XYZ file of C-alpha atoms in Angstrom:
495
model
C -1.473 11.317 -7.352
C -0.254 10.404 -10.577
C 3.341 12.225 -11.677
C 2.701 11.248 -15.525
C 4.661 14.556 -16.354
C 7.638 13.636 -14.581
C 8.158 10.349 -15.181
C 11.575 10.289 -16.427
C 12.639 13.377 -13.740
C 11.723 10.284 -11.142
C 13.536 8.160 -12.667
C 16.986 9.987 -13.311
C 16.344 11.569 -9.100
C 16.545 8.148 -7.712
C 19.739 7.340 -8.930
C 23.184 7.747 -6.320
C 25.170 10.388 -6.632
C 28.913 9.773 -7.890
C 31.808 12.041 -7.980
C 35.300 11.816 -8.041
C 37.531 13.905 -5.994
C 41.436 14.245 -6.202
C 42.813 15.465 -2.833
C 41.576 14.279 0.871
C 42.168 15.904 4.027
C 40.291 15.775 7.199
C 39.170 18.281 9.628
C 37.047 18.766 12.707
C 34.716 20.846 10.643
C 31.490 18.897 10.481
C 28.883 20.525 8.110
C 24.683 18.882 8.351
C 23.210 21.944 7.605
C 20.743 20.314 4.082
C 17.356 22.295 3.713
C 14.945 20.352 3.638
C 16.202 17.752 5.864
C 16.933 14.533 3.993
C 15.143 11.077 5.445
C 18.223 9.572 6.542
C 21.477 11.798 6.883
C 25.402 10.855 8.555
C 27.789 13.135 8.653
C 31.512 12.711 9.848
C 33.969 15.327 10.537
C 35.910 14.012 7.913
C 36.517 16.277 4.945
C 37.070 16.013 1.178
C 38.947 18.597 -0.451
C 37.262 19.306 -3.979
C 38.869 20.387 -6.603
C 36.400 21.738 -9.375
C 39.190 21.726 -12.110
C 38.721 18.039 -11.889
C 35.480 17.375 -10.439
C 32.839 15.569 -12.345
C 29.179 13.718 -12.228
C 29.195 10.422 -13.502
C 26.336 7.959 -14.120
C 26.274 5.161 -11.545
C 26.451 1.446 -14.184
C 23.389 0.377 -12.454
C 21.222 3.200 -13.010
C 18.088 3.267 -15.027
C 19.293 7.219 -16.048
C 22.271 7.227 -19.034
C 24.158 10.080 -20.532
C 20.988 11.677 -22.048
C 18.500 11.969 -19.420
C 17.735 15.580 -20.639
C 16.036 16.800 -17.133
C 19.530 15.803 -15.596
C 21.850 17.359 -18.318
C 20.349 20.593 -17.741
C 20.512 20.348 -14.188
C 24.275 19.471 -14.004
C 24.954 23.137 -16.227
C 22.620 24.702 -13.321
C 24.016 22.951 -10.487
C 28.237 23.665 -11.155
C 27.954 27.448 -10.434
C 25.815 26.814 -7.519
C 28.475 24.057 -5.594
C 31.474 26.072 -7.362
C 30.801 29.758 -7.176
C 34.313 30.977 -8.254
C 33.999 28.481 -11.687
C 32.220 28.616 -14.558
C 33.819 25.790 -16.826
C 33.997 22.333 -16.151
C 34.681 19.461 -18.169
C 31.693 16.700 -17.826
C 28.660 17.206 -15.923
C 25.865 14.029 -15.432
C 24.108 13.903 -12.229
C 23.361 16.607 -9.446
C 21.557 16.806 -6.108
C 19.903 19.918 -4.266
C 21.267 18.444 -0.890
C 24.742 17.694 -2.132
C 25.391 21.157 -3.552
C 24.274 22.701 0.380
C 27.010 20.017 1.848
C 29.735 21.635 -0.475
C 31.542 24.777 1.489
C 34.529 26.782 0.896
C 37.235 27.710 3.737
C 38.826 31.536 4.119
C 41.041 30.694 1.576
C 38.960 29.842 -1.173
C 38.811 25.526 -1.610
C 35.783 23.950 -1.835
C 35.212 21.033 1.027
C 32.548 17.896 1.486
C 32.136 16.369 4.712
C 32.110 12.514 4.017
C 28.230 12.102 4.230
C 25.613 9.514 3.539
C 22.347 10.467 2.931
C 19.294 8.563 1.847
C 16.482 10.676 0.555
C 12.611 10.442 -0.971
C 9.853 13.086 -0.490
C 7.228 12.631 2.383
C 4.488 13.745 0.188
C 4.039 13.655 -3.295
C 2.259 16.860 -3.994
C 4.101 19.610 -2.606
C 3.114 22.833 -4.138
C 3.263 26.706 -4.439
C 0.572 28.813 -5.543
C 1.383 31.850 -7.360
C -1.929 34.149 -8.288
C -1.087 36.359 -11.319
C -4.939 37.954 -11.349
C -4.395 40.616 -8.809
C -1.410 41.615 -9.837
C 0.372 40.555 -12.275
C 3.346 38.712 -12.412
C 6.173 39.392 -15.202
C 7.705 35.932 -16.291
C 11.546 36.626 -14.922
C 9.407 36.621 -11.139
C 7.643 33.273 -12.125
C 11.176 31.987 -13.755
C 12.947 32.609 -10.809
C 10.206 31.498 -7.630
C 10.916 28.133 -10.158
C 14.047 28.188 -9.529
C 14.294 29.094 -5.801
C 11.159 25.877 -5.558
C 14.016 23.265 -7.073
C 16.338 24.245 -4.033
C 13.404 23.785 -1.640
C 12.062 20.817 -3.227
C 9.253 21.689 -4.231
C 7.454 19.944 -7.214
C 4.137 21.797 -8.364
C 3.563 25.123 -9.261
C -0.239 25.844 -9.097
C -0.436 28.821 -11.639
C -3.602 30.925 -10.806
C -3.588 32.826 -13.449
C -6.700 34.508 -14.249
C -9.805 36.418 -11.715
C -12.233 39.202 -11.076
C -8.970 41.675 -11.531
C -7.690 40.150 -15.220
C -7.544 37.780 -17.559
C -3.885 37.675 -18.708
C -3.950 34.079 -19.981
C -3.888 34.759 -23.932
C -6.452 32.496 -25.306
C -5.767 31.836 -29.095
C -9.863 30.224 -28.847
C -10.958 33.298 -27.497
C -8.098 36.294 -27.702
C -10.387 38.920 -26.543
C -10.610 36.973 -23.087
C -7.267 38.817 -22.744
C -7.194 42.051 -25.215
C -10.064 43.134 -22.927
C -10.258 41.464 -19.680
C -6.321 41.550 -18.731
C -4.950 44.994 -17.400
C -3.268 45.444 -20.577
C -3.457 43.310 -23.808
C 0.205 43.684 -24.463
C 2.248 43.994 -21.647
C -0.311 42.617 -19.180
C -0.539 39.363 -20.870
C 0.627 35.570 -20.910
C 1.467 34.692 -24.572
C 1.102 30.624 -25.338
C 5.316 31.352 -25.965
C 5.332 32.462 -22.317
C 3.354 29.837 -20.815
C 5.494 27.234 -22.967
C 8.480 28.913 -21.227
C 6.914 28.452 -18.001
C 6.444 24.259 -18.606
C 9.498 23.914 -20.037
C 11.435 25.792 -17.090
C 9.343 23.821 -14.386
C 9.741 20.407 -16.490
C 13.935 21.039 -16.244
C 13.646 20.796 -12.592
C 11.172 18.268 -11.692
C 8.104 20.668 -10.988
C 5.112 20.198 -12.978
C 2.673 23.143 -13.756
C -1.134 23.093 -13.022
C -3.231 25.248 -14.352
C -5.832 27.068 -12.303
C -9.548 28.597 -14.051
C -11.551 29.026 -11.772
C -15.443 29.435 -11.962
C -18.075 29.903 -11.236
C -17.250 32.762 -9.233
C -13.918 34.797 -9.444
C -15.052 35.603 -13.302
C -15.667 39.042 -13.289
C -12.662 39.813 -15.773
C -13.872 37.042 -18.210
C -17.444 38.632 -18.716
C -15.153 41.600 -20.644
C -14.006 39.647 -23.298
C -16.902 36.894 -23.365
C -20.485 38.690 -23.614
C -23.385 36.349 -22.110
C -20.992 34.356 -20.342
C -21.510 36.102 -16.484
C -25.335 36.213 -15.171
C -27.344 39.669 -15.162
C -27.777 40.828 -11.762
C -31.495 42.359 -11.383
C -32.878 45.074 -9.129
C -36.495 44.142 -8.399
C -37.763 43.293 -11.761
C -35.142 45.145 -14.401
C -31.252 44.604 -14.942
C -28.984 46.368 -12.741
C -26.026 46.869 -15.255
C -23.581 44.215 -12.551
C -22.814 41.113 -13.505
C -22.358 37.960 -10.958
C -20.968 34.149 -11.527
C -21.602 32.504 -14.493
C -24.493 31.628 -16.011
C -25.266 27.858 -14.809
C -28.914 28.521 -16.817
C -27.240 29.009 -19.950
C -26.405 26.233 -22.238
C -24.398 28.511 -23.860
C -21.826 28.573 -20.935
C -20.921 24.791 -21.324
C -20.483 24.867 -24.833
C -17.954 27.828 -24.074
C -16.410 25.945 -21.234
C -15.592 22.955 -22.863
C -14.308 25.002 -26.048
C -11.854 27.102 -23.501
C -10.703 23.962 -21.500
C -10.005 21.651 -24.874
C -7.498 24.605 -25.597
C -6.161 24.918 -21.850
C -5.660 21.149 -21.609
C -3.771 21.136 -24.911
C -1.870 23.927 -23.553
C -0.895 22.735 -19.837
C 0.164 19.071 -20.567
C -0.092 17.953 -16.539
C -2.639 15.178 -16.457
C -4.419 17.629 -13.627
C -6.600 20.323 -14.110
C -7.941 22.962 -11.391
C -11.371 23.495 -11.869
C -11.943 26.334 -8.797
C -15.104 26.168 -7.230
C -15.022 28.236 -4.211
C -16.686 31.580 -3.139
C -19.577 31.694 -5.350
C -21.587 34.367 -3.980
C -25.739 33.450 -4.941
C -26.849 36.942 -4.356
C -27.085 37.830 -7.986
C -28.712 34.103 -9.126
C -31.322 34.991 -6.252
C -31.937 38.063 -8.132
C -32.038 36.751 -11.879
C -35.313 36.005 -12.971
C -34.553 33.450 -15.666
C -31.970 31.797 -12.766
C -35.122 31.158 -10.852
C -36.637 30.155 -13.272
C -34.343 27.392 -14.430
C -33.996 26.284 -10.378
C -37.624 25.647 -10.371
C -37.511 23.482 -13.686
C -35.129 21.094 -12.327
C -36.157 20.473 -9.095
C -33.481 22.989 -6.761
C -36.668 24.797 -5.334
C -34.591 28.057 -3.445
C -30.710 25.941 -2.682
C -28.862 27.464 -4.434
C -25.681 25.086 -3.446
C -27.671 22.452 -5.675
C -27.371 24.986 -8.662
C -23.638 25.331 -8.215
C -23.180 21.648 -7.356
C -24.917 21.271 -11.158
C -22.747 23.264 -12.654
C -19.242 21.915 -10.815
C -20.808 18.488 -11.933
C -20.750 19.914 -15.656
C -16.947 21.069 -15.204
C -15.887 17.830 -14.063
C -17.557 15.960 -16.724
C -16.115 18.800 -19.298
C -12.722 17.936 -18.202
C -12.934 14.391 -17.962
C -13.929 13.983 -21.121
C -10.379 15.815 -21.907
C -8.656 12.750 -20.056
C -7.910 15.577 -17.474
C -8.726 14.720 -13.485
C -9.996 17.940 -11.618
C -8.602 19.307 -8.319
C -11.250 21.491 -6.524
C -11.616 23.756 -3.929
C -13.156 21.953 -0.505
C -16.531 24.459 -1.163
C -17.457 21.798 -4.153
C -17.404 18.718 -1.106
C -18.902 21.005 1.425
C -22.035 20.962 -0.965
C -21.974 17.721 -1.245
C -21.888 17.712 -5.481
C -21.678 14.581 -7.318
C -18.447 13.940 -8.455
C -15.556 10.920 -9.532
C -14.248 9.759 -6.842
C -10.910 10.161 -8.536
C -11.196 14.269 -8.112
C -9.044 15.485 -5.829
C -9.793 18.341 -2.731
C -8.442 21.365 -1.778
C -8.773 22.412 1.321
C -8.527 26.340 1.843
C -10.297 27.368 5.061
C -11.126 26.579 8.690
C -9.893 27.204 12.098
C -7.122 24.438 12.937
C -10.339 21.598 14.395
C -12.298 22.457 11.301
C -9.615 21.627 8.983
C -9.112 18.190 10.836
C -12.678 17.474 10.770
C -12.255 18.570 6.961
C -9.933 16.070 6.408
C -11.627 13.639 8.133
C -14.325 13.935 6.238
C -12.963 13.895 2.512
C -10.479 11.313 3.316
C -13.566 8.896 4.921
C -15.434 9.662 2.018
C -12.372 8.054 -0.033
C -11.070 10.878 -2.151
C -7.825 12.520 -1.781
C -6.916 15.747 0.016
C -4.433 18.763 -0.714
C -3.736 20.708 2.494
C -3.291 24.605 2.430
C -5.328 26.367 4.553
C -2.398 26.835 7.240
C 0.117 28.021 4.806
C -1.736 31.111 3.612
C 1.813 32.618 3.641
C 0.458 35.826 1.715
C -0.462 36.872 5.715
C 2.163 38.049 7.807
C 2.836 38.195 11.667
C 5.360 40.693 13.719
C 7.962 37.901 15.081
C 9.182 35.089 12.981
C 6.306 33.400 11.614
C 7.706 30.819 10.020
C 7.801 28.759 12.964
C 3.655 28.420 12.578
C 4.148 26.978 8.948
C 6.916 24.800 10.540
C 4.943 23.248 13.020
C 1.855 22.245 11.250
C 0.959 18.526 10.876
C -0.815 17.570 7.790
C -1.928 13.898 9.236
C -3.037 15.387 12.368
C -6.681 14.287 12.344
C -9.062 11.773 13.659
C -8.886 8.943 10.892
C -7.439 5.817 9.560
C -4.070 5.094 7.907
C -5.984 4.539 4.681
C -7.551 7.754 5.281
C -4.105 9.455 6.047
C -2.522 8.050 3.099
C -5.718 9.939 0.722
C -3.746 13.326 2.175
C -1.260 14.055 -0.860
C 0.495 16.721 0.254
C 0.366 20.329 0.878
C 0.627 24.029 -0.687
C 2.204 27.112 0.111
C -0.318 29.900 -1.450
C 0.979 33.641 -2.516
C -2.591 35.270 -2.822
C -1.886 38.403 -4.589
C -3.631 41.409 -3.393
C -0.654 43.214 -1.580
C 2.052 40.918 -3.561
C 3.413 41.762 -7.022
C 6.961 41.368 -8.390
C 8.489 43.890 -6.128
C 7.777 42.362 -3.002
C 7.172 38.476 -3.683
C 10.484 36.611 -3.324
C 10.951 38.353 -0.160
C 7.669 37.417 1.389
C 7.586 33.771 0.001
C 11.184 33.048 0.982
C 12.397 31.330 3.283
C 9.007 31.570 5.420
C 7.707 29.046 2.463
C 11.093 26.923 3.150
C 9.181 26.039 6.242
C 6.392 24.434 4.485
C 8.642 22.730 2.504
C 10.167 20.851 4.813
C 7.295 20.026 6.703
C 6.501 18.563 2.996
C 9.653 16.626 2.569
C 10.601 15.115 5.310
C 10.129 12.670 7.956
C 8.158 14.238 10.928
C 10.001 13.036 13.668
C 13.126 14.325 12.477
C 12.019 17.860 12.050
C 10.025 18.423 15.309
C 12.305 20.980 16.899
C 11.687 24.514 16.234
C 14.716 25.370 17.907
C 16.585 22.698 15.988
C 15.498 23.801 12.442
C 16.478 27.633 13.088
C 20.266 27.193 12.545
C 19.958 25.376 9.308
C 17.008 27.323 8.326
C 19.257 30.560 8.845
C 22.418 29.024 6.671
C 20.147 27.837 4.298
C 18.645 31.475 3.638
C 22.067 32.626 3.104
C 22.231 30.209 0.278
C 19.665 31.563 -0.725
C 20.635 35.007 -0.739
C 24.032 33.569 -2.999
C 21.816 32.029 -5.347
C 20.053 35.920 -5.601
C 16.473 34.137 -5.041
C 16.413 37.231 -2.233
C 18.158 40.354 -3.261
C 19.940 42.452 -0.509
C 19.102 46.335 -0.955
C 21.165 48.358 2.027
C 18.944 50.776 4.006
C 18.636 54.659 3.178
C 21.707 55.068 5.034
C 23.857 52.654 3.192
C 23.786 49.981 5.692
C 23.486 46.630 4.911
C 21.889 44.686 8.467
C 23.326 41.572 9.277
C 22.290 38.071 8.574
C 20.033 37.785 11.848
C 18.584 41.263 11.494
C 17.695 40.406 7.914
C 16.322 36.937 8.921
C 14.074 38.582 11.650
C 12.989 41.354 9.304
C 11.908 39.024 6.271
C 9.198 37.994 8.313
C 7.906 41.764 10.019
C 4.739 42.616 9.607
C 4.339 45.032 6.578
């Protein structure tokens, strides 16, 4: 997939890290605890003392990233508090790496100490994504701010905003602005502002994650039908209206004309050069019932499939956004219905039992288009036990095909549905059970095969995790806070 977005974040990660340290010492202490696990890691038990009075970044000569690189300047302000917890001030800060600042620990007495490591690092897969939906409840922007923040420490690098369905519209739409004022759950606090969403993109951009924006139709549009009369189809009983509404209107011309009006102004909005179109759980029932739905089937030729009348109105949506210069991501439903469209669109596959989603992939990737994997990290569902080791052990390439087939599979996504997940609950459900996905994500598969391996470092790396506040401690009704294995084991109870 193409990373147009992040270009430049690319170009200033690749660089080596260089730092300068001022005492030495060495100890037995040996410290390879990095979440996700790098490709290529060597640690001795030879330690640096670090002193953070006089610690600094510097730009390697070579490197294609100079003093400047604004994606790297920010992260070197972010990055000193996190390696340094007891410092706030520092004197010049240029370069900064998510592994280096886990390799960075402090003894009982308070100095900071490195292990003398080599690491060489690149991602496994290039799309490796979370999915937040802000529909079904909805999502104030310090909890999207800070699942940003807690996706730069787990390498993460797309976060797949679905932000409007049946529940609400809160995406404030300065085309259409009752879309929102009456289709979100309130048209003031309930609501995205185009300030808020610029907040969003310009917090993701600062650490490498790029933002891709999710309306999805035909189906999941109930909330949209508020604010945009004629848009959603009539449903009938026998031969007179109902008073419910269904999917949208694939008879209308009307619709298109709206559609392509709404995504000029989302595609302005939402620079990534990706756009998710939806596509998935269109129920026909209402189009069966719809008189002038029928009637429209019959004039072009669908007779009584009505996956021919949804594959003509994905085909519209694709051809709507590529006219924006935008490529569409789809659910798998679009492919299952075999619609017409670029062979440059990529698929998302949702659904299946484990040998349906390798025969999924098997068939999208011989059909030459490329593949996003989430169907097994549905993390939004939660088993008694530690479920994390499920997420851990899944094998994206694990299907009967080709290496050019395997090398159409992207990457993967972590989804948050939202139906029993709002701000109160969501960092503790997503993390660190999502950590497992992102490994799986990141790094090479042989060197992460061992459940029983990856439990130590995933346990120190949620306790960074707790440091950096991305999960917030509350003691019990008694006043007792659990320990760290009690609290690892109970992130991941069944509600």
């Amino acid at each position: 997939m193409e990373e147009k977005t992040i270009s430049n974040s690319r170009r200033c990660y690749k660089q080596w890290l260089c730092f300068m340290v001022l005492f030495m010492s060495f100890s037995v202490i040996y410290v390879d605890a990095v979440w996700p696990m790098p490709q290529m890691i060597s640690s001795s038990m030879a330690r640096y003392t670090l002193n953070p009075r006089e610690f600094i970044f510097q730009y390697s000569s070579g490197s294609s990233a100079q003093p400047g690189c604004s994606l790297l300047d920010s992260a070197f302000e972010r990055y000193f508090p996190l390696i340094f917890t007891d410092y706030r001030k520092h004197k010049c800060l240029e370069i900064s790496l998510e592994s280096f600042s886990q390799l960075v620990y402090q003894d009982d007495f308070g100095e900071y100490f490195v292990n003398e490591t080599e690491i060489e690092d690149f991602p496994r897969f290039q799309f490796r994504g979370i999915l937040l939906d802000t529909s079904r409840h909805y999502l104030p922007l310090h909890a999207i701010l800070k699942t940003l923040d807690a996706m730069s420490y787990n390498k993460f690098n797309v976060f797949h905003w679905h932000i409007v369905d049946d529940p609400s519209f809160p995406y404030q739409s300065s085309t259409f602005p009752d879309l929102s004022s009456k289709g979100a759950f309130h048209p003031s606090t309930h609501v995205y502002t185009q300030i808020d969403v610029k907040r969003v993109i310009a917090h993701a951009r600062l650490r490498g994650i790029r933002v891709l924006a999710e309306f999805d139709s035909p189906g999941h549009t109930q909330s949209w039908g508020k604010g945009q009369p004629g848009l959603l189809t009539p449903c009938y009983k026998g031969t007179v209206p109902s008073g419910t509404f269904g999917p949208v209107n694939p008879a209308n011309s009307s619709s298109y004309k709206f559609m392509t009006h709404l995504f000029k102004e989302v595609t302005s909005v939402f620079p990534d050069s990706y756009v998710h179109l939806g596509g998935d759980e269109v129920d026909f029932t209402c189009w069966k019932s719809n008189p002038d739905v029928r009637g429209f089937m019959l004039k072009m030729g669908f007779g009584t499939d009505y996956t021919k009348l949804e594959s003509y109105y994905m085909e519209n949506m694709v051809n709507i956004t590529k006219g924006l210069n935008k490529t569409a991501i789809v659910w798998q439903d679009v492919f299952d219905y075999h619609e017409k469209i670029p062979v440059d669109t990529v698929l998302h596959i949702w659904k299946g039992s484990p040998g349906q989603i390798q025969q999924e992939l098997s068939s999208i990737t011989l059909a030459g288009y490329r593949v996003i994997l989430a169907a097994p990290w549905y993390i939004n569902h939660i088993d008694y036990g530690q479920d994390w080791e499920k997420y851990y052990t899944i094998q994206p390439l694990n299907f009967t095909g080709t290496e050019q087939q395997k090398k159409l599979v992207i990457g993967g996504e972590v989804c948050m549905w939202g139906e029993y997940v709002d701000a109160t609950n969501l960092s503790p459900r997503l993390w660190p059970r999502a950590s497992a996905a992102g490994e799986r994500l990141w790094s090479d598969e042989k060197m992460t095969s061992s459940v029983i391996d990856a439990f130590p470092r995933l346990v120190d790396f949620r306790c960074r995790l707790l440091r950096y506040r991305v999960i917030v401690i509350m003691p019990n009704y008694f006043g007792y806070t659990p320990n760290v294995e009690s609290l690892f084991t109970a992130v991941t109870l069944k509600k």
